[in-house]
Amino acid sequence: NAGVMQNPRHLVRRRGQEARLRCSPVKGHSHVYWYRQLPEEGLKFMVYLQKENIIDESGMPKERFSAEFPKEGPSILRIQQVVRGDSAAYFCASSPPPTRRETQYFGPGTRLLVL
Amino acid sequence: AQSVSQHNHHVILSEAASLELGCNYSYGGTVNLFWYVQYPGQHLQLLLKYFSGDPLVKGIKGFEAEFIKSKFSFNLRKPSVQWSDTAEYFCAVNGGSQGNLIFGKGTKLSVKP
């Protein structure tokens, strides 16, 4: 059952370090979405990527955050110089090329804790 | 801008009680509507979705939801809950040309055995 895979599941970083979160979409899915869930909040959209292309990054913080989805390999969400406020659960979802009717399938998330 | 409101933050029910979780959205155009469930320690799973057609949608595990366009609502219902339904429930909407989902803040459901 090759669903959306995310790793690591848990990540602890000290302030100022870098965090790299990986997401492997469902086989055959070409679109990836990243969402962030802060404590007591719903999921907030961050970025939407296609292979080698960022479609929509309107939800990404302007600094320190970047995302990529290379031709080969998983999608990476990178957070530089982490701060305590970055502590959250980060979820990745994938879908086939969307026609507005496609469902997004979610991974188990990466829980980032910044000390 | 699109938004989704879930009225109940935490709902506590006894087994066999009926459930209704409210969800309202703000968007004037055509929308796709979803309910996701997150069991403790697990990832989000799709319960049901509405794209078009019959506004009463049936999902997995006995859940259903009704789309009422005039009220901008998509409430989730289950006639008789079980202890295993204890989870957090998220309503989400996708509208316009956006690919991303807009989520509500979630409702935690606790079912007492």
CSV table of C-alpha atoms in Angstrom, one decimal:
chain,number,residue,atom,x,y,z
A,1,ASN,CA,0.0,0.0,0.0
A,2,ALA,CA,2.2,2.9,-1.3
A,3,GLY,CA,0.4,5.9,0.2
A,4,VAL,CA,2.1,9.2,0.9
A,5,MET,CA,5.2,8.7,2.9
A,6,GLN,CA,6.8,11.3,5.1
A,7,ASN,CA,10.0,11.2,7.0
A,8,PRO,CA,11.1,11.7,9.5
A,9,ARG,CA,7.9,11.3,11.6
A,10,HIS,CA,9.5,13.3,14.4
A,11,LEU,CA,12.2,15.9,14.2
A,12,VAL,CA,13.8,17.8,17.1
A,13,ARG,CA,16.0,20.8,16.3
A,14,ARG,CA,17.6,23.6,18.3
A,15,ARG,CA,17.0,27.2,17.4
A,16,GLY,CA,19.1,28.3,14.4
A,17,GLN,CA,19.4,24.8,12.9
A,18,GLU,CA,18.0,23.7,9.6
A,19,ALA,CA,15.0,21.3,9.3
A,20,ARG,CA,14.5,19.1,6.2
A,21,LEU,CA,11.2,17.4,5.8
A,22,ARG,CA,10.7,14.8,3.0
A,23,CYS,CA,7.6,13.7,1.2
A,24,SER,CA,7.2,10.9,-1.3
A,25,PRO,CA,3.8,11.1,-3.0
A,26,VAL,CA,1.5,8.3,-4.0
A,27,LYS,CA,3.0,6.5,-7.0
A,28,GLY,CA,1.8,8.2,-10.2
A,29,HIS,CA,0.8,11.4,-8.4
A,30,SER,CA,2.6,14.4,-9.9
A,31,HIS,CA,1.3,17.1,-7.5
A,32,VAL,CA,2.3,17.7,-3.9
A,33,TYR,CA,0.9,20.1,-1.3
A,34,TRP,CA,2.4,21.0,2.0
A,35,TYR,CA,0.3,22.1,5.0
A,36,ARG,CA,1.2,23.2,8.5
A,37,GLN,CA,-0.8,22.4,11.6
A,38,LEU,CA,-0.1,24.6,14.6
A,39,PRO,CA,-1.4,23.4,18.0
A,40,GLU,CA,-5.2,23.9,18.4
A,41,GLU,CA,-5.4,25.0,14.7
A,42,GLY,CA,-6.5,23.5,11.5
A,43,LEU,CA,-4.2,22.8,8.6
A,44,LYS,CA,-2.9,25.8,6.8
A,45,PHE,CA,-1.8,25.6,3.2
A,46,MET,CA,1.8,26.4,2.5
A,47,VAL,CA,2.8,25.5,-1.0
A,48,TYR,CA,1.7,23.5,-4.0
A,49,LEU,CA,4.2,21.9,-6.3
A,50,GLN,CA,4.4,20.0,-9.5
A,51,LYS,CA,7.5,18.1,-10.6
A,52,GLU,CA,10.3,20.8,-11.0
A,53,ASN,CA,7.8,23.6,-10.6
A,54,ILE,CA,6.2,25.7,-7.9
A,55,ILE,CA,2.5,26.3,-8.7
A,56,ASP,CA,1.4,28.3,-5.7
A,57,GLU,CA,3.5,29.4,-2.7
A,58,SER,CA,1.1,31.9,-1.4
A,59,GLY,CA,1.0,30.2,2.0
A,60,MET,CA,4.7,30.1,2.5
A,61,PRO,CA,6.4,32.4,5.0
A,62,LYS,CA,8.5,34.9,3.1
A,63,GLU,CA,11.8,34.0,4.8
A,64,ARG,CA,13.6,30.8,5.8
A,65,PHE,CA,11.1,28.5,4.2
A,66,SER,CA,11.6,26.8,0.8
A,67,ALA,CA,10.2,23.8,-1.0
A,68,GLU,CA,11.1,21.8,-4.0
A,69,PHE,CA,9.9,18.7,-5.9
A,70,PRO,CA,12.7,17.5,-8.2
A,71,LYS,CA,12.3,15.4,-11.2
A,72,GLU,CA,13.6,12.4,-9.2
A,73,GLY,CA,13.2,11.9,-5.5
A,74,PRO,CA,10.9,13.2,-2.9
A,75,SER,CA,9.6,16.7,-2.3
A,76,ILE,CA,11.6,18.6,0.3
A,77,LEU,CA,10.3,21.3,2.7
A,78,ARG,CA,13.3,23.1,4.1
A,79,ILE,CA,13.2,25.5,7.1
A,80,GLN,CA,16.4,27.4,7.7
A,81,GLN,CA,17.4,28.9,11.1
A,82,VAL,CA,14.4,27.4,12.9
A,83,VAL,CA,12.7,29.3,15.7
A,84,ARG,CA,10.3,28.0,18.4
A,85,GLY,CA,7.3,29.2,16.5
A,86,ASP,CA,8.1,26.7,13.7
A,87,SER,CA,7.2,23.9,16.0
A,88,ALA,CA,4.2,22.2,14.4
A,89,ALA,CA,3.0,19.2,12.4
A,90,TYR,CA,3.8,19.4,8.7
A,91,PHE,CA,1.6,17.4,6.4
A,92,CYS,CA,2.2,16.6,2.8
A,93,ALA,CA,-0.6,15.6,0.4
A,94,SER,CA,-0.5,14.4,-3.1
A,95,SER,CA,-2.9,14.2,-6.0
A,96,PRO,CA,-2.9,13.4,-9.7
A,97,PRO,CA,-3.0,16.5,-12.0
A,98,PRO,CA,-6.0,18.3,-10.5
A,99,THR,CA,-9.1,19.0,-12.3
A,100,ARG,CA,-10.6,20.4,-9.1
A,101,ARG,CA,-12.3,17.1,-8.6
A,102,GLU,CA,-9.3,15.1,-7.4
A,103,THR,CA,-8.9,14.2,-3.8
A,104,GLN,CA,-5.7,14.9,-1.9
A,105,TYR,CA,-4.2,12.0,0.0
A,106,PHE,CA,-2.3,12.9,3.1
A,107,GLY,CA,0.8,11.5,4.7
A,108,PRO,CA,1.3,10.8,8.4
A,109,GLY,CA,3.0,14.1,9.0
A,110,THR,CA,6.3,15.2,10.5
A,111,ARG,CA,6.1,16.7,14.0
A,112,LEU,CA,8.8,19.3,14.3
A,113,LEU,CA,9.9,20.4,17.8
A,114,VAL,CA,12.2,23.4,18.1
A,115,LEU,CA,14.0,23.6,21.4
B,1,ALA,CA,-11.0,35.0,0.6
B,2,GLN,CA,-12.3,31.5,1.3
B,3,SER,CA,-12.7,30.4,4.9
B,4,VAL,CA,-14.2,27.5,6.8
B,5,SER,CA,-15.8,27.6,10.2
B,6,GLN,CA,-16.4,24.6,12.5
B,7,HIS,CA,-18.6,25.6,15.3
B,8,ASN,CA,-17.7,23.0,17.9
B,9,HIS,CA,-14.2,22.8,19.3
B,10,HIS,CA,-14.8,19.7,21.4
B,11,VAL,CA,-17.8,17.4,21.5
B,12,ILE,CA,-18.3,14.7,24.1
B,13,LEU,CA,-20.9,12.0,23.4
B,14,SER,CA,-21.9,8.6,24.8
B,15,GLU,CA,-21.9,5.6,22.6
B,16,ALA,CA,-25.0,5.2,20.5
B,17,ALA,CA,-25.7,9.0,20.6
B,18,SER,CA,-26.3,10.8,17.4
B,19,LEU,CA,-23.7,13.2,16.0
B,20,GLU,CA,-23.9,16.4,14.0
B,21,LEU,CA,-20.8,18.5,13.5
B,22,GLY,CA,-21.3,21.9,11.9
B,23,CYS,CA,-19.3,23.3,9.0
B,24,ASN,CA,-19.9,26.6,7.2
B,25,TYR,CA,-17.8,28.1,4.4
B,26,SER,CA,-17.5,31.4,2.7
B,27,TYR,CA,-17.1,31.3,-1.0
B,28,GLY,CA,-19.5,32.6,-3.6
B,29,GLY,CA,-18.6,30.2,-6.5
B,30,THR,CA,-18.6,26.5,-7.1
B,31,VAL,CA,-16.9,24.6,-4.3
B,32,ASN,CA,-15.8,21.1,-3.6
B,33,LEU,CA,-16.3,20.1,0.0
B,34,PHE,CA,-14.6,17.5,2.2
B,35,TRP,CA,-14.6,15.9,5.6
B,36,TYR,CA,-11.4,14.4,6.9
B,37,VAL,CA,-10.8,12.5,10.1
B,38,GLN,CA,-7.6,12.2,12.1
B,39,TYR,CA,-7.5,9.4,14.6
B,40,PRO,CA,-5.0,9.8,17.5
B,41,GLY,CA,-1.5,9.6,16.2
B,42,GLN,CA,-2.6,8.9,12.6
B,43,HIS,CA,-2.7,10.9,9.4
B,44,LEU,CA,-5.8,12.5,7.8
B,45,GLN,CA,-8.1,10.2,6.1
B,46,LEU,CA,-11.0,11.2,3.8
B,47,LEU,CA,-14.4,10.5,5.2
B,48,LEU,CA,-16.5,11.8,2.3
B,49,LYS,CA,-16.5,14.5,-0.4
B,50,TYR,CA,-19.0,16.5,-2.4
B,51,PHE,CA,-18.4,17.7,-5.9
B,52,SER,CA,-21.8,17.9,-7.4
B,53,GLY,CA,-25.1,16.1,-7.7
B,54,ASP,CA,-27.1,14.7,-4.8
B,55,PRO,CA,-26.4,17.1,-1.8
B,56,LEU,CA,-26.6,14.2,0.6
B,57,VAL,CA,-23.3,12.4,0.5
B,58,LYS,CA,-22.6,9.1,2.2
B,59,GLY,CA,-19.1,8.3,3.3
B,60,ILE,CA,-17.2,5.6,5.1
B,61,LYS,CA,-18.0,4.2,8.5
B,62,GLY,CA,-21.6,5.3,8.5
B,63,PHE,CA,-21.0,9.0,8.1
B,64,GLU,CA,-22.9,11.3,5.9
B,65,ALA,CA,-23.0,15.0,5.1
B,66,GLU,CA,-25.5,17.3,3.6
B,67,PHE,CA,-24.6,20.2,1.4
B,68,ILE,CA,-27.0,23.1,1.8
B,69,LYS,CA,-26.0,25.7,-0.7
B,70,SER,CA,-28.3,28.5,0.6
B,71,LYS,CA,-26.8,28.1,4.1
B,72,PHE,CA,-23.2,27.6,2.9
B,73,SER,CA,-23.1,24.6,5.1
B,74,PHE,CA,-21.8,21.0,4.9
B,75,ASN,CA,-22.7,19.4,8.2
B,76,LEU,CA,-21.4,15.9,9.1
B,77,ARG,CA,-23.8,13.4,10.7
B,78,LYS,CA,-23.8,9.9,12.1
B,79,PRO,CA,-26.9,8.4,13.6
B,80,SER,CA,-25.1,6.3,16.3
B,81,VAL,CA,-21.5,6.9,17.3
B,82,GLN,CA,-19.0,4.3,18.6
B,83,TRP,CA,-16.1,4.6,20.9
B,84,SER,CA,-13.8,4.1,17.9
B,85,ASP,CA,-15.1,7.3,16.3
B,86,THR,CA,-13.1,9.3,18.9
B,87,ALA,CA,-10.9,11.5,16.6
B,88,GLU,CA,-10.6,15.0,15.3
B,89,TYR,CA,-12.8,15.9,12.3
B,90,PHE,CA,-11.8,18.5,9.8
B,91,CYS,CA,-14.1,20.2,7.2
B,92,ALA,CA,-12.3,21.5,4.1
B,93,VAL,CA,-13.2,23.4,0.9
B,94,ASN,CA,-11.6,23.8,-2.4
B,95,GLY,CA,-13.0,26.4,-4.7
B,96,GLY,CA,-12.2,28.6,-7.7
B,97,SER,CA,-9.0,27.8,-9.5
B,98,GLN,CA,-7.1,26.9,-6.3
B,99,GLY,CA,-5.6,23.5,-5.9
B,100,ASN,CA,-5.2,23.8,-2.2
B,101,LEU,CA,-7.7,23.0,0.5
B,102,ILE,CA,-8.9,25.5,3.1
B,103,PHE,CA,-9.5,23.7,6.4
B,104,GLY,CA,-11.6,24.5,9.4
B,105,LYS,CA,-9.9,24.4,12.9
B,106,GLY,CA,-11.3,21.0,13.5
B,107,THR,CA,-13.7,19.4,16.0
B,108,LYS,CA,-12.4,16.9,18.6
B,109,LEU,CA,-15.0,14.2,19.2
B,110,SER,CA,-14.7,12.1,22.4
B,111,VAL,CA,-17.0,9.1,22.6
B,112,LYS,CA,-17.5,7.6,26.1
B,113,PRO,CA,-17.9,3.8,26.2
